[in-house]
Coordinates of C-alpha atoms and ligand atoms in Angstrom, one line a residue:
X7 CA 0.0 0.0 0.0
X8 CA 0.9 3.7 -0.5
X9 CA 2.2 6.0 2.6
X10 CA 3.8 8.8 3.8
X11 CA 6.9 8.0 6.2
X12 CA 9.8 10.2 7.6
X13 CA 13.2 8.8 8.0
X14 CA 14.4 11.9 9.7
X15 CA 12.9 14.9 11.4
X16 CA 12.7 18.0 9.8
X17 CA 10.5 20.4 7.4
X18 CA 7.4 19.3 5.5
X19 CA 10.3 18.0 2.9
X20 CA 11.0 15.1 5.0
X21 CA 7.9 13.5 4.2
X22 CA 8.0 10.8 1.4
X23 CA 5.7 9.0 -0.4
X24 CA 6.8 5.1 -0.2
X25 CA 5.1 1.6 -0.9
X26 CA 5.4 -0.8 2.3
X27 CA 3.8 -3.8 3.2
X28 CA -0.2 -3.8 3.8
X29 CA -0.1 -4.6 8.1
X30 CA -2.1 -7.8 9.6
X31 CA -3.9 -7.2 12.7
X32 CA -2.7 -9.1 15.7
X33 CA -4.9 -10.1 18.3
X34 CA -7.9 -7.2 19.6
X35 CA -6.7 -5.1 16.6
X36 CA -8.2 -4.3 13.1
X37 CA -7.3 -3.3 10.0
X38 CA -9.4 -0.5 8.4
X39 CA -9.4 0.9 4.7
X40 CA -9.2 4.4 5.1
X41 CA -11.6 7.2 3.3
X42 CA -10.3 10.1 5.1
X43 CA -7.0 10.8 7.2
X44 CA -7.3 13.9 10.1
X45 CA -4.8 16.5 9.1
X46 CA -3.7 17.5 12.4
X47 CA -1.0 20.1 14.0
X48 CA 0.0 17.7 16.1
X49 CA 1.5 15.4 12.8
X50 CA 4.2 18.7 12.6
X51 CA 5.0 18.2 16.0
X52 CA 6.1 14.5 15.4
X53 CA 7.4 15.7 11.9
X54 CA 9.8 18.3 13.4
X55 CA 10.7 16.6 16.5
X56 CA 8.9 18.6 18.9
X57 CA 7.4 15.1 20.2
X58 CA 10.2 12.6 19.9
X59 CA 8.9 10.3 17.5
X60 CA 10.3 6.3 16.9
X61 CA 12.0 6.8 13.4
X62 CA 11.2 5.8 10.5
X63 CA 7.3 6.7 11.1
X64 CA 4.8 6.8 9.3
X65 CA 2.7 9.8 11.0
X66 CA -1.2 10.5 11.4
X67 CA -3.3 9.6 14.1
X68 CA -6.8 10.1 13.3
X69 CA -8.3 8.3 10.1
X70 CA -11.9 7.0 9.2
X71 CA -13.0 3.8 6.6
X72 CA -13.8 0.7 6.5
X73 CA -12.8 -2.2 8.7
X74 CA -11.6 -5.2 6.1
X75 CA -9.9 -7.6 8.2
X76 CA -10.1 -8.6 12.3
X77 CA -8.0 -9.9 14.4
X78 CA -8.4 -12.8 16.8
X79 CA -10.2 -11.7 20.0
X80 CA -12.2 -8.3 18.5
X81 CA -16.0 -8.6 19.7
X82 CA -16.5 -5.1 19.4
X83 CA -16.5 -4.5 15.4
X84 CA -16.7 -6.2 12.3
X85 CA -15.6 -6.5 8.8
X86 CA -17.3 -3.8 7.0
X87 CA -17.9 -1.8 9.4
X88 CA -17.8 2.4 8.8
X89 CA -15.0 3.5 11.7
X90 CA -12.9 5.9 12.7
X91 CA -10.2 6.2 15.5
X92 CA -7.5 8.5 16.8
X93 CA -4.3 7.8 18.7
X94 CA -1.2 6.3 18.3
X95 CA 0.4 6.6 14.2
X96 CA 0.5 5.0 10.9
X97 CA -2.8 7.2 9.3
X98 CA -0.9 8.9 6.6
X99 CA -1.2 5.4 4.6
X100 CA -4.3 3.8 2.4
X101 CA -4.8 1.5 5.6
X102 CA -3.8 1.1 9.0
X103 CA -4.5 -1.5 11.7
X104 CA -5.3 0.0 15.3
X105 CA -6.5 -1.6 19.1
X106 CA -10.7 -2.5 18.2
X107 CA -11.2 -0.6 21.7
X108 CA -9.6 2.3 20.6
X109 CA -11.8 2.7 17.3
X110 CA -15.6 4.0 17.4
X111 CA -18.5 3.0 14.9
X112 CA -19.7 5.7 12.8
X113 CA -23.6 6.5 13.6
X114 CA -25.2 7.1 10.5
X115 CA -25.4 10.8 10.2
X116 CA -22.1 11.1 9.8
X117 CA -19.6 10.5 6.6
X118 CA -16.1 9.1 6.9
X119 CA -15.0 12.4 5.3
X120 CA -16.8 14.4 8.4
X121 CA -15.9 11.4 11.1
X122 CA -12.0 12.3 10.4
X123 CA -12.6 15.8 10.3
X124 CA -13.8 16.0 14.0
X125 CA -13.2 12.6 15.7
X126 CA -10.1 14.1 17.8
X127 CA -10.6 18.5 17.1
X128 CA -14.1 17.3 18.9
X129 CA -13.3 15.4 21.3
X130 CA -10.5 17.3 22.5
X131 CA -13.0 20.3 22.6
X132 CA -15.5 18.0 24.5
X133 CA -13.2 17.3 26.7
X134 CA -11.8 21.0 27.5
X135 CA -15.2 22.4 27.5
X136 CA -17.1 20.3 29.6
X137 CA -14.7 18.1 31.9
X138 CA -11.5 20.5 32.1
X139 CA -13.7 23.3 32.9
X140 CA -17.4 22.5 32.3
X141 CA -18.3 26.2 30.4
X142 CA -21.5 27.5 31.4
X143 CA -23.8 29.8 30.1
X144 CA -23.1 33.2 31.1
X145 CA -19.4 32.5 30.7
X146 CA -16.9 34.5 28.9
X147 CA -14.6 32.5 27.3
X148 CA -11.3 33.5 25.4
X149 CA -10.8 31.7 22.4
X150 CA -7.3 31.3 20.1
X151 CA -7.2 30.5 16.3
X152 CA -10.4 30.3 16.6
X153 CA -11.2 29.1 13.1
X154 CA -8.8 26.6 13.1
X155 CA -9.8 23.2 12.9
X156 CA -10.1 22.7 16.7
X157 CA -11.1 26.1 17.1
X158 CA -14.4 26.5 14.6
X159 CA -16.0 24.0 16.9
X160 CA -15.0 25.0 19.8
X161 CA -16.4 28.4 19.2
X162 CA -19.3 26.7 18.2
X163 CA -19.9 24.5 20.8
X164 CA -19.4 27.6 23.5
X165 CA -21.8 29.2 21.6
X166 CA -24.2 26.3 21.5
X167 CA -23.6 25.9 25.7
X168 CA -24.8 30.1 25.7
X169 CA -21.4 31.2 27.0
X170 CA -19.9 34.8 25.4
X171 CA -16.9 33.9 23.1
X172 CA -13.8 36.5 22.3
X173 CA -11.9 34.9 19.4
X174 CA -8.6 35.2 18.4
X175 CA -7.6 34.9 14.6
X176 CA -4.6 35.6 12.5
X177 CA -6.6 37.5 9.5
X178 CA -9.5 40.4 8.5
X179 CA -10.8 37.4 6.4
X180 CA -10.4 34.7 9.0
X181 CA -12.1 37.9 11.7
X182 CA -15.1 37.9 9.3
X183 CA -15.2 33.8 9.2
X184 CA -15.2 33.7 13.5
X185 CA -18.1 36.4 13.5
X186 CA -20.2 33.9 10.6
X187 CA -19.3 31.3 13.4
X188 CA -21.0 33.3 16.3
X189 CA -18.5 34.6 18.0
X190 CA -19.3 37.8 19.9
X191 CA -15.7 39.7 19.7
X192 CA -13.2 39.3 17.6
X193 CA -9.0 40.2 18.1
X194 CA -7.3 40.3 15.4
X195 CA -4.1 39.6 17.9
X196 CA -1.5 40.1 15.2
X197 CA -2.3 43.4 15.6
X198 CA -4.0 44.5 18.9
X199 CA -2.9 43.8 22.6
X200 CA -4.7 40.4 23.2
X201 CA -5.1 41.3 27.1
X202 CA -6.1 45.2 26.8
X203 CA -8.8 44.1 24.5
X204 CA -10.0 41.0 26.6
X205 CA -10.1 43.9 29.9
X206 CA -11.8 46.3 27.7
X207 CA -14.8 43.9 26.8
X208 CA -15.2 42.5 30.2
X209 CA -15.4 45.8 31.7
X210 CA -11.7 45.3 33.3
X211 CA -12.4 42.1 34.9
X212 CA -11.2 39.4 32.6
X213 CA -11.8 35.8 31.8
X214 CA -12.9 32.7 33.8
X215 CA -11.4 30.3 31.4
X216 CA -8.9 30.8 28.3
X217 CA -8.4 28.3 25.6
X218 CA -5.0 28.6 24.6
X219 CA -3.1 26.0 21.8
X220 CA -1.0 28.5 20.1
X221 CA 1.7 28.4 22.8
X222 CA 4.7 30.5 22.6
X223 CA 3.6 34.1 20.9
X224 CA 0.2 34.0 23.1
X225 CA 1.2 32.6 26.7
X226 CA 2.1 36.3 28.5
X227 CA -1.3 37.9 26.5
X228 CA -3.2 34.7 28.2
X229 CA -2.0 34.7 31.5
X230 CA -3.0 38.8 31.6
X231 CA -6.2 38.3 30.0
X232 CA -7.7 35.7 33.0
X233 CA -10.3 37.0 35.8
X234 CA -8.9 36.4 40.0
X235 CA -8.6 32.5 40.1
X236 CA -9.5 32.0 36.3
X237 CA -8.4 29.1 34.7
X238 CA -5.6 29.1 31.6
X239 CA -5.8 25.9 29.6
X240 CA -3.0 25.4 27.5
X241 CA -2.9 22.3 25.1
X242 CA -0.8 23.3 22.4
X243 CA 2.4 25.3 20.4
X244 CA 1.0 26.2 17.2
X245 CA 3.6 29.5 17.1
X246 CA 6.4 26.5 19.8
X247 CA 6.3 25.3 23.3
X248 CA 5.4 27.9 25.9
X249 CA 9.0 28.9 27.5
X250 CA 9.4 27.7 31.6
X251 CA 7.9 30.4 34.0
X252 CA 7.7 30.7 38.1
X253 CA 4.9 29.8 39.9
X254 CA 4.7 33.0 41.6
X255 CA 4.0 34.4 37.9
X256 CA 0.2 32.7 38.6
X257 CA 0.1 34.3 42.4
X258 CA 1.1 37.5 40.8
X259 CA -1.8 37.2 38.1
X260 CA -4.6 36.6 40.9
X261 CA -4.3 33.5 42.0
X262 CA -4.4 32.0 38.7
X263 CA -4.4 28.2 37.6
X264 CA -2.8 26.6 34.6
X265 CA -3.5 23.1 33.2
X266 CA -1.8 21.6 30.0
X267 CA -4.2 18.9 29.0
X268 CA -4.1 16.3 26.5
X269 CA -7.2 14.7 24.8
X270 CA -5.6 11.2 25.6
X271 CA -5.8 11.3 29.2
X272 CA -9.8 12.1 28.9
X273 CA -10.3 8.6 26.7
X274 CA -8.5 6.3 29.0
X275 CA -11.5 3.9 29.3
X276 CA -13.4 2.7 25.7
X277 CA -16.7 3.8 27.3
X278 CA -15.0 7.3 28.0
X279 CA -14.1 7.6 24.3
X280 CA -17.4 6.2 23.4
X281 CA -18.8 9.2 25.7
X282 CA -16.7 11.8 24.4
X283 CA -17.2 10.8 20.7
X284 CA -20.9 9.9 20.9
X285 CA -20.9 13.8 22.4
X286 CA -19.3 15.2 19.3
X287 CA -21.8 13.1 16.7
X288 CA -24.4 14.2 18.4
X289 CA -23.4 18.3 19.0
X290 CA -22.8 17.6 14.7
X291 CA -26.0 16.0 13.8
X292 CA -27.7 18.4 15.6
X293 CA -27.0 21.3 13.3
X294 CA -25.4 23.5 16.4
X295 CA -21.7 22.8 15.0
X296 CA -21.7 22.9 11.3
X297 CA -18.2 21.1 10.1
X298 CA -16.3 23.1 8.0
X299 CA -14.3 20.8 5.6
X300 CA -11.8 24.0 4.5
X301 CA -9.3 22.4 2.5
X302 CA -8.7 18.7 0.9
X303 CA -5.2 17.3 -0.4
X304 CA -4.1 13.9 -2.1
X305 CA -2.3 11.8 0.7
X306 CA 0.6 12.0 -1.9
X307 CA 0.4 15.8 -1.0
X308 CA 0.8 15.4 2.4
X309 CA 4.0 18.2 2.5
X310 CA 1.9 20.4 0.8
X311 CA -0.9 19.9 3.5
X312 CA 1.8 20.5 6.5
X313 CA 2.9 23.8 4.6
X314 CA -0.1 24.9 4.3
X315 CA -0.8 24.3 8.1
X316 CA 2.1 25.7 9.5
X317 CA 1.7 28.6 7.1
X318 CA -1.4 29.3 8.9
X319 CA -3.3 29.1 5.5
X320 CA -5.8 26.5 6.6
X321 CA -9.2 27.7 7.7
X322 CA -11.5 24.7 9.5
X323 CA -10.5 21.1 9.3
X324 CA -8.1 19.8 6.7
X325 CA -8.1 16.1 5.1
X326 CA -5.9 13.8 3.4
X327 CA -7.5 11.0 0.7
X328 CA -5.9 8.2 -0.1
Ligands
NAP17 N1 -3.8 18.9 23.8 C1 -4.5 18.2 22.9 O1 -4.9 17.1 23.2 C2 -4.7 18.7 21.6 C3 -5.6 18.0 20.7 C4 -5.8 18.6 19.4 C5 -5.2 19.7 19.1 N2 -4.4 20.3 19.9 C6 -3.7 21.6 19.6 O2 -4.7 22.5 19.1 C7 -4.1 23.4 18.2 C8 -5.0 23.4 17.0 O3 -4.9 22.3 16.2 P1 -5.5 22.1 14.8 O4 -5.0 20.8 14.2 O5 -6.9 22.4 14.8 O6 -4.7 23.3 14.0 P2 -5.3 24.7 13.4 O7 -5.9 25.4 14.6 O8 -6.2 24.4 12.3 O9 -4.0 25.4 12.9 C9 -3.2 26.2 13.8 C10 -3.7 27.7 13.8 O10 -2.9 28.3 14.8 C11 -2.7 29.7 14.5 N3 -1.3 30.1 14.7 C12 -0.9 31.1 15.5 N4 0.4 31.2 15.4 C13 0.9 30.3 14.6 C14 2.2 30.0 14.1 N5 3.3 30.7 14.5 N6 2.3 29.0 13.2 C15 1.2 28.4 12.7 N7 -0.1 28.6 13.2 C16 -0.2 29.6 14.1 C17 -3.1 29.8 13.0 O11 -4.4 30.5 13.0 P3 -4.4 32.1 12.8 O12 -3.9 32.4 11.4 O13 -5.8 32.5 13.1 O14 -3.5 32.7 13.9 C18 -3.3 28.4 12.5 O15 -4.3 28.3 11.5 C19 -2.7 22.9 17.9 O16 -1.8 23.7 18.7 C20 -2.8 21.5 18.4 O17 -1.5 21.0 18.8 C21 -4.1 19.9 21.2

């Protein structure tokens, strides 16, 4: 079969498009045909090194298709079944074989294209929106990128829970797309002071809870935008890894907290992924997040699809097909 492996780290021109054996699923795993592979920031992460990474690998951790062969011991799927799954690597490929327990079943509403465009951007915003701080109407909640792939539903999904949303974005087109999305104030934070801003729209007293995956460039603007005792959630380095800092920095900001969650420690269990993702079909089929498919690219394009990520030219999900 046809993937995309790395031999070393580096830039998107590491990525190379090779023919290696189609795997056979040992015992409690399958192997699934994919229709869609999850474009994810993370994938640059592993690409570059940021996340040490076993080489040679074959990257991508979210895919959806068709399972075409079980192994010994799987109760919970079947051949033919419509599936999708996120965690560990191997998605950048035209199949991959992955643990039964950590795949779902597809409900029918939803496409394989759609399933890999929010199986993990959802459930990591189910996860920080209801269990890391469970966001409540009334709430004003600080957004970043927010119409990136993770951030379009999250934005959405705040909305949808009634809380009041201030969005970051990088662009006047991208400001216009956040508004469409229903968020109630926009920074463009390229430009304007992220934490004068947030104090001017909360009448000087700042946020309960700030969603913040873009790391390096926003961390100071973050920790000065949070209310007395608000909550900074930090769960990614879109712009690098947020630089060490004292604790007393979080005293000196009012008592602040800080957690740097990661989707994988909220789907320990298989019923606590079948939770979280049953969540994100459902907040989907409903109409209240609409899935924004932005950009498509041939898996053989996959350096194309990381440039265009890190060049922050994405809006909305991205996909690869096989
Ligand atoms: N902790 C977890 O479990 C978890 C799970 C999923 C995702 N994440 C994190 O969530 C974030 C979003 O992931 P995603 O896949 O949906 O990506 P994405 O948001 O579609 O793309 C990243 C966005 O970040 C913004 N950005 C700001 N500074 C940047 C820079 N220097 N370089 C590149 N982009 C920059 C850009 O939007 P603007 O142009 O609007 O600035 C860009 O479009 C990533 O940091 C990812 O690692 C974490």
């Amino acid at each position: 079969m046809r993937a995309v492996r790395f031999e070393k780290t580096g830039g998107p021109e590491v990525l190379e498009v090779v023919e290696v054996d189609t795997p056979e699923p040992k015992a409690g795993q399958v192997r699934v045909r994919h229709e869609a592979i999850g474009l994810n920031f993370i994938d640059t992460y592993h690409r570059t090194g940021l996340y040490p990474v076993k080489l040679p690998c074959i990257p991508g951790g979210e895919a959806a298709g068709v399972v075409e062969a079980v192994g010994d011991g799987v109760t919970r799927l079947k051949a033919g079944d419509r599936i999708a799954y996120t965690g560990g690597f191997g998605a950048y490929a035209e199949a991959n074989v992955v643990q039964a327990d950590r795949a779902v079943k597809l409900p029918e509403g939803i496409d394989t294209r759609t399933a890999a465009a929010i199986l993990l951007k959802g459930m990591t915003t189910e996860a920080l929106i209801r269990r890391t701080y469970p966001v409540k109407a009334g709430d004003t909640v600080l957004v970043h990128a927010a119409v990136g792939g993770v951030g379009q539903i999250m934005t959405q999904w705040l909305k949808a829970l009634g809380a009041e949303v201030i969005a970051t974005v990088g662009s006047e087109a991208k400001a216009a797309k956040a508004r469409e999305l229903g968020a109630d104030h926009v920074i463009l934070y390229r430009d304007q002071g992220v934490a004068a801003e947030v104090r001017r729209i909360t009448g000087g007293k700042g946020v309960p809870v700030a969603y913040d995956a873009v790391g390096k460039d926003t961390f100071e603007g973050t920790l000065s935008s949070l209310a007395r005792r608000g909550l900074f959630v930090s769960f990614g380095n879109a712009s690098g890894p947020v630089p060490p800092f004292p604790p007393a920095r979080l005293a000196a900001g009012g008592s602040l907290y800080l957690t740097r969650p990661t989707l994988f420690d909220y789907i320990v269990t298989p019923e606590e992924l079948d939770a979280s993702a049953a969540a994100v079909f459902e907040v989907v089929m409903s109409g209240k997040v609409k899935i924004e498919i932005g950009q498509t690219f041939t898996l053989t394009d996959a350096r194309k699809a990381h440039e265009a990520l890190e060049g922050r030219a994405t809006v909305g999900a991205s996909l690869l097909i096989p």
